[in-house]
Short mmCIF file of C-alpha atoms in Angstrom, two decimals:
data_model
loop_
_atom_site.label_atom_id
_atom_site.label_comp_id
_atom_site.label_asym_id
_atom_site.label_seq_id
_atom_site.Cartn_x
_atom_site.Cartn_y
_atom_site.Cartn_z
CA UNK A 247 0.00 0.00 0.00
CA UNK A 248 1.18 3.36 -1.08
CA UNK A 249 2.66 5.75 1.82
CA UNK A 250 2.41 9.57 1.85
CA UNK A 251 2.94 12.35 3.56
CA UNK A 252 1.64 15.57 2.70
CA UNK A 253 3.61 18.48 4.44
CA UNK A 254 1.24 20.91 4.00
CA UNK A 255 -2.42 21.69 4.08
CA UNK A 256 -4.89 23.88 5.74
CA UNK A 257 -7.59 21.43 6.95
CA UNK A 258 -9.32 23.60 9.66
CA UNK A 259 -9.68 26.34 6.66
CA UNK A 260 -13.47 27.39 6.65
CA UNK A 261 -13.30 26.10 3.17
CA UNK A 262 -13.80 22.50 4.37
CA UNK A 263 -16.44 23.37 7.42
CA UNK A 264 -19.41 21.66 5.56
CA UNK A 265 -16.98 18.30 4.46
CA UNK A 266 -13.58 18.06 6.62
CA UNK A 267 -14.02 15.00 7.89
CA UNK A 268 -15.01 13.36 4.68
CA UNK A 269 -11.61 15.59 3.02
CA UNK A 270 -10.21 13.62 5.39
CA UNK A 271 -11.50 10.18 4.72
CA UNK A 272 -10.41 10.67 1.43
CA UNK A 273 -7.11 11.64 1.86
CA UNK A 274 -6.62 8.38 4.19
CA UNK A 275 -8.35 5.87 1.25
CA UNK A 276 -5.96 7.50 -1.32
CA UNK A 277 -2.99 6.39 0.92
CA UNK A 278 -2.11 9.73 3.09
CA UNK A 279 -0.36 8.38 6.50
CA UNK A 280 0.81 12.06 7.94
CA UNK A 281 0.09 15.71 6.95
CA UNK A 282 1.31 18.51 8.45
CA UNK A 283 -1.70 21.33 9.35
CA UNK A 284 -0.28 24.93 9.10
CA UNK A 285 -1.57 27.48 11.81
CA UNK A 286 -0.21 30.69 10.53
CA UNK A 287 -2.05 33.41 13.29
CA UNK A 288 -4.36 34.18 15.88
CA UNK A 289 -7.30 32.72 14.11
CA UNK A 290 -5.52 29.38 12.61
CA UNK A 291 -3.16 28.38 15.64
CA UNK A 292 -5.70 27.03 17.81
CA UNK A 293 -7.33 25.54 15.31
CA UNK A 294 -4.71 23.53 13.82
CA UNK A 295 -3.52 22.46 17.58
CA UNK A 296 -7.23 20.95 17.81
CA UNK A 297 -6.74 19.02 14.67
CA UNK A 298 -3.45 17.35 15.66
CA UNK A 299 -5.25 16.78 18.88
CA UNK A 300 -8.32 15.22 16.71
CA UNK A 301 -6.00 12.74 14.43
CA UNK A 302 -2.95 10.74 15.22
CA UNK A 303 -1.90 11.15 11.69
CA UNK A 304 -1.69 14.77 11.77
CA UNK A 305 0.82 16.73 12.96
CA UNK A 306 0.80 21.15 13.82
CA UNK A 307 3.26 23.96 12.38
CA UNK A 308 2.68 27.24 14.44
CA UNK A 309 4.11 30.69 12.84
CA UNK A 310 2.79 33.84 12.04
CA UNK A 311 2.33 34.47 8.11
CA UNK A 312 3.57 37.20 6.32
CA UNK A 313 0.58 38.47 5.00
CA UNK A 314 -0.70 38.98 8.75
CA UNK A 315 2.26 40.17 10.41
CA UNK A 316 1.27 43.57 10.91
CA UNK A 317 -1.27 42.27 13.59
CA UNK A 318 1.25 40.38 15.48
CA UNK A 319 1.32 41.62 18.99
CA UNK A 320 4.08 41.52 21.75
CA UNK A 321 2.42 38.87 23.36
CA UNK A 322 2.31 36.31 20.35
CA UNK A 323 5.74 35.22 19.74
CA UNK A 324 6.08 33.79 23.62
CA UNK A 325 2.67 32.01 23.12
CA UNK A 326 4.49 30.59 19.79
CA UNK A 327 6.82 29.40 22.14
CA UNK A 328 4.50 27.66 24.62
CA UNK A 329 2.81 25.67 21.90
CA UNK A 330 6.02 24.58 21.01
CA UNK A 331 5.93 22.40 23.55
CA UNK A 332 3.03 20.57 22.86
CA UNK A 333 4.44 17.13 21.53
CA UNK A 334 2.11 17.55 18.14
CA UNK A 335 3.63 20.69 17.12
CA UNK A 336 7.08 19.65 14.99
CA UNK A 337 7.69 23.12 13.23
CA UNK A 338 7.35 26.88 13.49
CA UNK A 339 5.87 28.39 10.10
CA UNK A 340 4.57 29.26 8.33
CA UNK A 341 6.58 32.18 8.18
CA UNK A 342 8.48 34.22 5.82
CA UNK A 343 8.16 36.86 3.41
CA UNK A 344 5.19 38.10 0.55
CA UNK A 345 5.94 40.91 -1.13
CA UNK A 346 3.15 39.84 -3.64
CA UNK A 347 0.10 40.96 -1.49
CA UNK A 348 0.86 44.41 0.22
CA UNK A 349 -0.72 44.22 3.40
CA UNK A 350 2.45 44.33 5.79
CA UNK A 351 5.01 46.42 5.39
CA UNK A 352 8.43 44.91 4.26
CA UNK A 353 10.24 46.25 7.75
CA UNK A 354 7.60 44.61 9.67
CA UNK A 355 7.49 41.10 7.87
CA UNK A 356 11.29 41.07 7.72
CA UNK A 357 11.04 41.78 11.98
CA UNK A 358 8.64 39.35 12.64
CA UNK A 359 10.39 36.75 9.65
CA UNK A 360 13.40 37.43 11.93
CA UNK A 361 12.12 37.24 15.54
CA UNK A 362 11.07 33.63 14.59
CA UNK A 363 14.15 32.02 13.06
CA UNK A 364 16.03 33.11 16.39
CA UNK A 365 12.79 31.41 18.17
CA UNK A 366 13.51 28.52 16.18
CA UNK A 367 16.97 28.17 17.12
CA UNK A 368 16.17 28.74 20.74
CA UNK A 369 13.98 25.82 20.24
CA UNK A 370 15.78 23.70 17.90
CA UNK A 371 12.47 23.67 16.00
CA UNK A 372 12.98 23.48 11.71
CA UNK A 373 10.74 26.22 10.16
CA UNK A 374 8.54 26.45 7.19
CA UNK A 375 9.15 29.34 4.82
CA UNK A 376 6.89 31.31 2.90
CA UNK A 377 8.74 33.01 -0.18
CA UNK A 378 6.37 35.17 -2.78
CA UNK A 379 8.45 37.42 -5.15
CA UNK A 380 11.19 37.70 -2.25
CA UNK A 381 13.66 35.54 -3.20
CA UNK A 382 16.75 37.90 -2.30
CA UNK A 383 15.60 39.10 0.94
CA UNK A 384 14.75 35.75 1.97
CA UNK A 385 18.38 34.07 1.22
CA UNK A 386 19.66 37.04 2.69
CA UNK A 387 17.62 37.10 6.27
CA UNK A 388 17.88 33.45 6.37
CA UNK A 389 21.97 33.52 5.85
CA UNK A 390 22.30 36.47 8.61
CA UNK A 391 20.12 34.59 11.40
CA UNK A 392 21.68 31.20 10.88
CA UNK A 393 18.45 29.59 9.93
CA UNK A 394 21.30 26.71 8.51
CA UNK A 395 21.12 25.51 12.17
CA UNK A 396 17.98 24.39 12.25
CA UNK A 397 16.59 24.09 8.65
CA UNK A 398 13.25 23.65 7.22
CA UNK A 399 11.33 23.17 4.44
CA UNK A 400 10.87 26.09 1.23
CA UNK A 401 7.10 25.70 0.74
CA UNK A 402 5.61 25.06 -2.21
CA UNK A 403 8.87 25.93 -3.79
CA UNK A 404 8.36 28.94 -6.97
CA UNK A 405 12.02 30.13 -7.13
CA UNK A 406 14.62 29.36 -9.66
CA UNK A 407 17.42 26.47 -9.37
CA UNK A 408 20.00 28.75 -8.52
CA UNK A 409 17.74 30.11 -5.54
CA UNK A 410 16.92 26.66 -4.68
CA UNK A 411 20.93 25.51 -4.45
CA UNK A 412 21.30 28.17 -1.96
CA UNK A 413 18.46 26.89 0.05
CA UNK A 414 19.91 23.23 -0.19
CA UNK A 415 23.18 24.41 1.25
CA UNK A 416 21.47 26.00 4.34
CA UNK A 417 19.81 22.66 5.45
CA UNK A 418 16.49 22.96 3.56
CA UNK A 419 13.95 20.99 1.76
CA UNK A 420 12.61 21.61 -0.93
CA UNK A 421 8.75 20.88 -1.05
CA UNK A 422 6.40 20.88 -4.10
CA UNK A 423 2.69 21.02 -4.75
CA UNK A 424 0.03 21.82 -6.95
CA UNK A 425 1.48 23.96 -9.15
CA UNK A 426 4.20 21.50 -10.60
CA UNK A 427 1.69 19.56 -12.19
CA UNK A 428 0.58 22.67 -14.25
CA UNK A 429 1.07 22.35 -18.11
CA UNK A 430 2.94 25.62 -18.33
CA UNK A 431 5.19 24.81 -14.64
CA UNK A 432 8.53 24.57 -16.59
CA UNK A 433 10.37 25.81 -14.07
CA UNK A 434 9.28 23.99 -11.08
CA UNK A 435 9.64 21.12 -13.03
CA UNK A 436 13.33 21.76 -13.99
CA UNK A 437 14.16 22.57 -10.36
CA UNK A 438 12.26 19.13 -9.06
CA UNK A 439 14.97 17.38 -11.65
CA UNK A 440 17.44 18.83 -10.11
CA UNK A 441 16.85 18.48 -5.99
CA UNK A 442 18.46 15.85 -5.17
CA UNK A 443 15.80 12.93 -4.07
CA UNK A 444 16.89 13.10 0.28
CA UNK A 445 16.08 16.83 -0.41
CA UNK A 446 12.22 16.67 -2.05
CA UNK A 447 9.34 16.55 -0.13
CA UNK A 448 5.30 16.96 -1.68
CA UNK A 449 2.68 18.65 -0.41
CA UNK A 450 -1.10 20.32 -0.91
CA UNK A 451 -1.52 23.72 0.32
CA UNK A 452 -5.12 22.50 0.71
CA UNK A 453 -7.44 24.59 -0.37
CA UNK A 454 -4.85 26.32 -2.31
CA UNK A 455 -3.45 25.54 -5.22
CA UNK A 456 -4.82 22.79 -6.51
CA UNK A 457 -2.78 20.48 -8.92
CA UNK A 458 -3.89 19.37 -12.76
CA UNK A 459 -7.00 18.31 -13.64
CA UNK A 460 -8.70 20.52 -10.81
CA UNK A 461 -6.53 23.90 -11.12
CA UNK A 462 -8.88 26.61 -10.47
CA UNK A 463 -10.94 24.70 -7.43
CA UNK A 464 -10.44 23.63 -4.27
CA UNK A 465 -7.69 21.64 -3.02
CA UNK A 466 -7.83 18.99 -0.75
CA UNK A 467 -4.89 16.29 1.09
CA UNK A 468 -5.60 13.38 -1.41
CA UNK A 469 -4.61 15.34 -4.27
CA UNK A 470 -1.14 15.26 -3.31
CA UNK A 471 -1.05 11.80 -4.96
CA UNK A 472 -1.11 13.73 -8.36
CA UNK A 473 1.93 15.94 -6.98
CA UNK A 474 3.38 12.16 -6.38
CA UNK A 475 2.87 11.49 -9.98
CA UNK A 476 4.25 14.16 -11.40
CA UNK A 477 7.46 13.91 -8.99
CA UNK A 478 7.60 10.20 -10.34
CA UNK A 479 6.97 11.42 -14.13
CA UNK A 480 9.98 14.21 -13.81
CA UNK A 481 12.67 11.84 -11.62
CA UNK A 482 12.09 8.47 -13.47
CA UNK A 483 11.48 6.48 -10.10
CA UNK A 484 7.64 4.70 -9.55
CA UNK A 485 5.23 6.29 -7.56
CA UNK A 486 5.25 3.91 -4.69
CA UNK A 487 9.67 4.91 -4.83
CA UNK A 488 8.95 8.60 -4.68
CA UNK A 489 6.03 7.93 -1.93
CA UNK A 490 8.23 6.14 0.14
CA UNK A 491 11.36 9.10 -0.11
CA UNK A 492 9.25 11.52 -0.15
CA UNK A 493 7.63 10.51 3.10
CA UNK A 494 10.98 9.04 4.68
CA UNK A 495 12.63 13.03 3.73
CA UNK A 496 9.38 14.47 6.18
CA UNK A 497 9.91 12.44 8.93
CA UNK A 498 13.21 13.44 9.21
CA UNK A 499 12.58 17.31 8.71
CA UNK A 500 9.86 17.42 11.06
CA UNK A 501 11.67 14.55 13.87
CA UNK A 502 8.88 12.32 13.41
CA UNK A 503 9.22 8.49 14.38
#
């Protein structure tokens, strides 16, 4: 039976409030083992912690998103670090940089981005980055705080190869969704060629994102079997070979057993 592990989805989104537990079902009967839920700020934290509560098979990131990092209070970083100790919550993300949707000012995401790679590092925790049309600033922040020490995983990875080499050398992943499968994805494709197979991991972004035939709607956790494909398709292994590195690369960024 087929193994995988996506490494990230948004299951408590409101998107999924009329079906989640059938979303779920199906990601289970299509051979999902683990996924990683993303809480990303006030509103998504608590729910994600309830989830990995909830299910055995899923596990909780806790960061504060870009996007929303202009409402990040003194307060949240230290509760950050008190769910950190909850044994269901393997990463801190996600968190990063968007310079795509101008909501937060680029000196406040690049605080906040910063305030919780040194929170990482106090924790040993790996991180989950968030990289729209920031590619520089990223490489850059992530060099001068060390994030090297603790790694991660580049989410839903957009950049270029040269970009992604970088990322490689500072003890990061490189994950892949949706958007690979896309007809016109050249360049995610050439980058996936290139990774080298320890290094690739898969993932959703459920609701976002969702991969060929159902671009355009929502995304759920069992479509990350068509990411699986596609990996398979680009690297020349068999699906049930990239299922099994794929999910054997996650447990080992996120410490899981």
């Amino acid at each position: 039976m087929i193994s995988l592990f996506d490494t990230h989805t948004h299951l408590d989104s409101s998107q999924f409030d009329s079906d989640r537990t059938e979303v779920i079902e199906r990601a289970r009967a299509a051979g999902v083992d683990l996924m990683i839920n993303i809480g990303f700020n006030r509103e998504t934290i608590p729910t994600t912690i309830e989830l990995a509560e909830k299910y055995d098979f899923i596990y909780a990131a806790v960061g504060w998103h870009p996007v929303d990092s202009i409402y990040m209070e003194p307060g949240d970083l230290e509760w950050i670090e008190q769910l950190c100790s909850h044994p269901k919550v393997v990463a801190i993300g996600e968190i990063g940089l968007d310079y795509h949707w101008d909501t937060s000012p680029k000196d406040v995401q690049q605080r906040v981005f910063r305030e919780q790679i040194r929170l990482a590092r106090k924790l040993g925790k790996p991180i989950v980055i968030h990289n729209r049309d920031a590619h520089e600033d990223i490489v850059r922040i992530l060099r001068e705080e060390k994030a090297s020490e603790v790694g991660g995983v580049m989410h839903c990875y957009s950049g270029s190869w040269e970009t992604a080499k970088l990322c490689l050398d500072m003890n990061f992943y490189i994950s892949f969704g949706g958007p690979v499968t896309f007809k016109n994805a050249r360049v995610p494709k050439e980058v996936l060629a290139q990774v080298p197979l320890d290094r690739i991991l898969i993932e959703t972004d459920s609701p976002y994102l969702a991969p060929h035939p159902f671009r355009g709607k929502r995304n759920e956790s069992s479509y990350v079997s068509l990411v699986a494909d596609m990996a398979a398709e680009i690297t020349g292994k068999s699906k049930e070979e990239i299922a099994f590195i794929t999910s054997a690369n996650g447990k080992k960024c996120f410490g899981i057993v």
